[in-house]
XYZ file of C-alpha atoms in Angstrom:
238
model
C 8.071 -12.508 -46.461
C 5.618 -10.622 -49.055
C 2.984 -12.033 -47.841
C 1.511 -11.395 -44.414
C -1.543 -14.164 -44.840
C -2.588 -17.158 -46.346
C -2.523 -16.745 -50.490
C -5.810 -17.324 -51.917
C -7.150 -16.776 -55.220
C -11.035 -15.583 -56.047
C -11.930 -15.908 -59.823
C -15.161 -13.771 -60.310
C -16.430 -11.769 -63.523
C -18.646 -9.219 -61.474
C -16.264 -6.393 -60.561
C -18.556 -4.889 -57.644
C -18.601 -9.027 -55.651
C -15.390 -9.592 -57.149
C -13.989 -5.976 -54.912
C -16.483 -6.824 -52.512
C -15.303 -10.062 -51.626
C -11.769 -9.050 -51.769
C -12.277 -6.415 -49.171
C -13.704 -9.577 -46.998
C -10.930 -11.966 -47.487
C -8.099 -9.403 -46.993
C -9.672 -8.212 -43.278
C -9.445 -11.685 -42.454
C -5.686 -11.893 -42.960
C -5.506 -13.472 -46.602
C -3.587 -12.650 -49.126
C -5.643 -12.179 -52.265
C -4.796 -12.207 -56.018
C -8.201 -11.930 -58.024
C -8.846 -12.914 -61.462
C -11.734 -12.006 -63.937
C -12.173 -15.172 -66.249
C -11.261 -18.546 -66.133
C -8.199 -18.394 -68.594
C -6.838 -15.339 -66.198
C -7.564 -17.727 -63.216
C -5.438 -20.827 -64.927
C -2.714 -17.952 -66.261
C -2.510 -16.920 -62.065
C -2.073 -20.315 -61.406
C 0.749 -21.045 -63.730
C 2.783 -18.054 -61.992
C 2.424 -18.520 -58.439
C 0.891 -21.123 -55.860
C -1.694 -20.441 -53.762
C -3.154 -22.455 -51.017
C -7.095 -21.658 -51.643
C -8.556 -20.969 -55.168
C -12.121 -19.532 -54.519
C -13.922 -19.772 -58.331
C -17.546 -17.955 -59.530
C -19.600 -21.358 -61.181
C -20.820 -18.782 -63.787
C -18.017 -17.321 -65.708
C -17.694 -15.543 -69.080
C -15.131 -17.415 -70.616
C -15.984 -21.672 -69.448
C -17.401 -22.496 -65.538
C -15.306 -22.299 -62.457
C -15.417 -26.106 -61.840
C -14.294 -26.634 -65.820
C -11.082 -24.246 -64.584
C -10.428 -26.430 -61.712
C -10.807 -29.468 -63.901
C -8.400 -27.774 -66.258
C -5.657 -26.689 -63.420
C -5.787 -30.408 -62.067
C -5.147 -32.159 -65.650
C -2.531 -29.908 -66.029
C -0.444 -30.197 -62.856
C -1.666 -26.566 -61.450
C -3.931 -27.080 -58.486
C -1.669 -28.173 -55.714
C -4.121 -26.175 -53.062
C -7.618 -26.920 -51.835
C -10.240 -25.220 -53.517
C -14.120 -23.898 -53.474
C -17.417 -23.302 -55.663
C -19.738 -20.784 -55.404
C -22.993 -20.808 -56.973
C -26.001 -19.092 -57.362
C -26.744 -21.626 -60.237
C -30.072 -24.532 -59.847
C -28.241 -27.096 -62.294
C -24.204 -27.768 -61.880
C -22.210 -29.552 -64.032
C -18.701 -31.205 -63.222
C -18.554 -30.399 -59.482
C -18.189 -33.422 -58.424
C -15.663 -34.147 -55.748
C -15.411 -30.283 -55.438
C -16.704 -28.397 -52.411
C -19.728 -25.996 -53.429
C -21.036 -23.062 -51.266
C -24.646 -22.092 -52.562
C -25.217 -18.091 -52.614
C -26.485 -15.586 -51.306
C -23.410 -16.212 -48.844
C -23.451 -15.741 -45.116
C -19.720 -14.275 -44.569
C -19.355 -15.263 -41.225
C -20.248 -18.743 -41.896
C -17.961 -18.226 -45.220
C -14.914 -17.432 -43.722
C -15.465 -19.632 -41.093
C -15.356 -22.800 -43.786
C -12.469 -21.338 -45.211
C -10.981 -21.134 -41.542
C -11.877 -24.890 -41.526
C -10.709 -25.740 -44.770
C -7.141 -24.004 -43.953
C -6.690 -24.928 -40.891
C -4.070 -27.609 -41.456
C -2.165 -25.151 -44.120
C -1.765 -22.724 -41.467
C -0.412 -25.274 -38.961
C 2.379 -26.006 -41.028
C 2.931 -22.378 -42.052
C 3.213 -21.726 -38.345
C 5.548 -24.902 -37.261
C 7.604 -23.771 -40.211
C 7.740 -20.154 -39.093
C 8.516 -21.013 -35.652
C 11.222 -23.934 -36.236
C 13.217 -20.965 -38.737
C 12.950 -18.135 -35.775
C 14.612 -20.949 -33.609
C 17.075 -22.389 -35.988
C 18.259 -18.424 -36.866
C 18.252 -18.017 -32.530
C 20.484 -21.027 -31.872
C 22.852 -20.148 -34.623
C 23.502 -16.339 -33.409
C 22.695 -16.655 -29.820
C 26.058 -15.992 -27.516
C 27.470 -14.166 -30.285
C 26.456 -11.386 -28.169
C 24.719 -10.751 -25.396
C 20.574 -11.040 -25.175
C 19.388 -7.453 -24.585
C 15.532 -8.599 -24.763
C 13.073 -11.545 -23.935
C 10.306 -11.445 -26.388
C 7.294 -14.367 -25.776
C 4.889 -14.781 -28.458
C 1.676 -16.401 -27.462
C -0.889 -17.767 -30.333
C -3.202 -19.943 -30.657
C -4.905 -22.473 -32.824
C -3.153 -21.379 -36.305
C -5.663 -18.636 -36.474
C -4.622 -15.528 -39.551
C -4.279 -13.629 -36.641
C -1.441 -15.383 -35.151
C 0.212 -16.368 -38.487
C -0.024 -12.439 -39.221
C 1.494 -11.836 -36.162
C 4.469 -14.401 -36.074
C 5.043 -13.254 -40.112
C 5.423 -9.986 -38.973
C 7.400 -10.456 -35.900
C 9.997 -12.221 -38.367
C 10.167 -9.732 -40.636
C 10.821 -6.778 -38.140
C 13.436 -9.127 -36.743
C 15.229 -9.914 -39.993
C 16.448 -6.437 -39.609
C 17.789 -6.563 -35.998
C 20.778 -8.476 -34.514
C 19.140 -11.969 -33.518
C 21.950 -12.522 -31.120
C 21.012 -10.037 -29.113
C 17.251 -11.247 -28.971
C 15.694 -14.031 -27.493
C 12.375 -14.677 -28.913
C 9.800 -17.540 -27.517
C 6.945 -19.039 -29.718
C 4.111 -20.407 -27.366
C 1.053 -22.394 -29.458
C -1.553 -22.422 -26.628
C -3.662 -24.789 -28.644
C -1.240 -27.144 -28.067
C 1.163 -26.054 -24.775
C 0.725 -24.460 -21.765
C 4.692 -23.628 -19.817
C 4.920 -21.850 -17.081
C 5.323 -18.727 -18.612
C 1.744 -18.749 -19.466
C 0.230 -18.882 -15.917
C 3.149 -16.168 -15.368
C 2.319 -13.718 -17.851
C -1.363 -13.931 -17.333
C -1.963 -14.002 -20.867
C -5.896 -13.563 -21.694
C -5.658 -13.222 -25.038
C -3.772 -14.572 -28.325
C -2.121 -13.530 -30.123
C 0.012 -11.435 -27.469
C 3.864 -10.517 -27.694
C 5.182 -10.099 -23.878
C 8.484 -8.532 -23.091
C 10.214 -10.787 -19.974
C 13.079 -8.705 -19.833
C 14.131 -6.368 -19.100
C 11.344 -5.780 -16.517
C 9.249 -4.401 -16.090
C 6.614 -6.939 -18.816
C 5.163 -4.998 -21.683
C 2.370 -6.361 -23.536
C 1.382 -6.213 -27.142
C -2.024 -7.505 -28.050
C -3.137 -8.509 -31.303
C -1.524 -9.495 -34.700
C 0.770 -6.602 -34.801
C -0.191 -4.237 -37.083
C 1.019 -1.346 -35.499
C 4.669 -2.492 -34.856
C 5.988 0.913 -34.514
C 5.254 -0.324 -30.550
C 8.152 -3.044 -30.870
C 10.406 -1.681 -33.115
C 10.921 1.405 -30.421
C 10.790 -0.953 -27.816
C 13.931 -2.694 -29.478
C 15.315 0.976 -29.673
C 14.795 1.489 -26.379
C 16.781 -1.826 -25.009
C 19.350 -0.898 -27.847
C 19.197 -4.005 -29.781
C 21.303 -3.313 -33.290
C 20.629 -3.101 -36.262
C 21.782 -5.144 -38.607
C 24.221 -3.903 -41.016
């Protein structure tokens, strides 16, 4: 997949916040597409989807919550979205969630956290059910050279990062000859757990061959498991 995170959108006319905030977002795991105005934030929103639109109140062009309004009528906000403000008087914001600046960005990104949390649970079910489905269909075409178990935890960016680009590496391997576990610790505990001593999420553990090898984080380096899968000479796909 392109995208390693969740796709958000932040319309802001300041270029300095607007880079600023960007920088945030993106070391949090999101995928960001920024726009200046309001008529470039409706024109983003008639090319792709996104599942967060984060819009400036104060904007050149018409206000962020006028955009929104705008997107809705017309059929283009299928996503949740946000308001931020530095503004004493707001119109049209009703029924729209407002953040007031100056803007604490732990407590920022932990609302959006909140606010995404049930978008990244599906993204991860989804994720997980198509590594399985693509495991059962080429699994005993050949035989497994590697057991790969991929712990996460509560649908964090750092897990969905992680299982996103666990998949993609994969795409390019012969599934058959891999056997790759997806454990959600927010929601399932197997043996395995208890057995791999896992402390922290997200981890990737190789069962076998043995001796276990652990990979902690959300796999930004994967140099570490693509020799690994060298190593236990799992093939390339063709």
């Amino acid at each position: 997949m392109a995208s390693l995170g969740l796709r958000v959108m932040y319309v802001e006319d300041d270029p300095d916040i607007r880079e600023a905030l960007q920088e945030v977002l993106e070391a949090a795991g999101y995928h960001v597409t920024v726009a200046a105005t309001a008529g470039e934030g409706l024109e983003a929103l008639r090319r792709e989807q996104f599942h967060l639109v984060i819009t400036d109140y104060n904007l050149p062009d018409f206000d962020g919550a006028r955009m929104l309004a705008q997107a809705a009528e017309n059929g283009l906000l299928n996503c949740e979205s946000l308001v931020l403000t530095g503004a004493s008087h707001l119109e049209g914001t009703a029924g729209y969630r407002v953040i007031r600046k100056p803007i604490d960005v732990d407590k920022f990104l932990f609302r959006i956290h909140e606010i995404l949390a049930p978008v990244r649970d599906r993204e991860l079910v989804r994720t997980k059910e198509h590594l399985q489905r693509t495991q059962q269909k080429e699994e005993g075409q050949r035989g497994v050279k590697v057991e790969l178990t991929l712990y996460i935890s509560e649908a964090s960016p750092a897990s969905l990062r992680a299982l996103r680009k666990l998949e993609t590496l994969l795409a390019g391997y012969e599934r058959s000859q891999v056997r790759l576990t997806v454990v959600d610790l927010s929601k399932e505990r197997p043996v395995s757990f208890d057995e791999d001593r896992i402390a922290f999420t997200p981890t990737l553990v190789k069962r076998f061959p043995t001796p276990r090898a652990y990979y902690l984080g959300a796999l930004d380096q994967l140099q570490a498991v693509t020799d690994l899968l060298h190593d236990v000479q799992v093939e390339r796909r063709r």
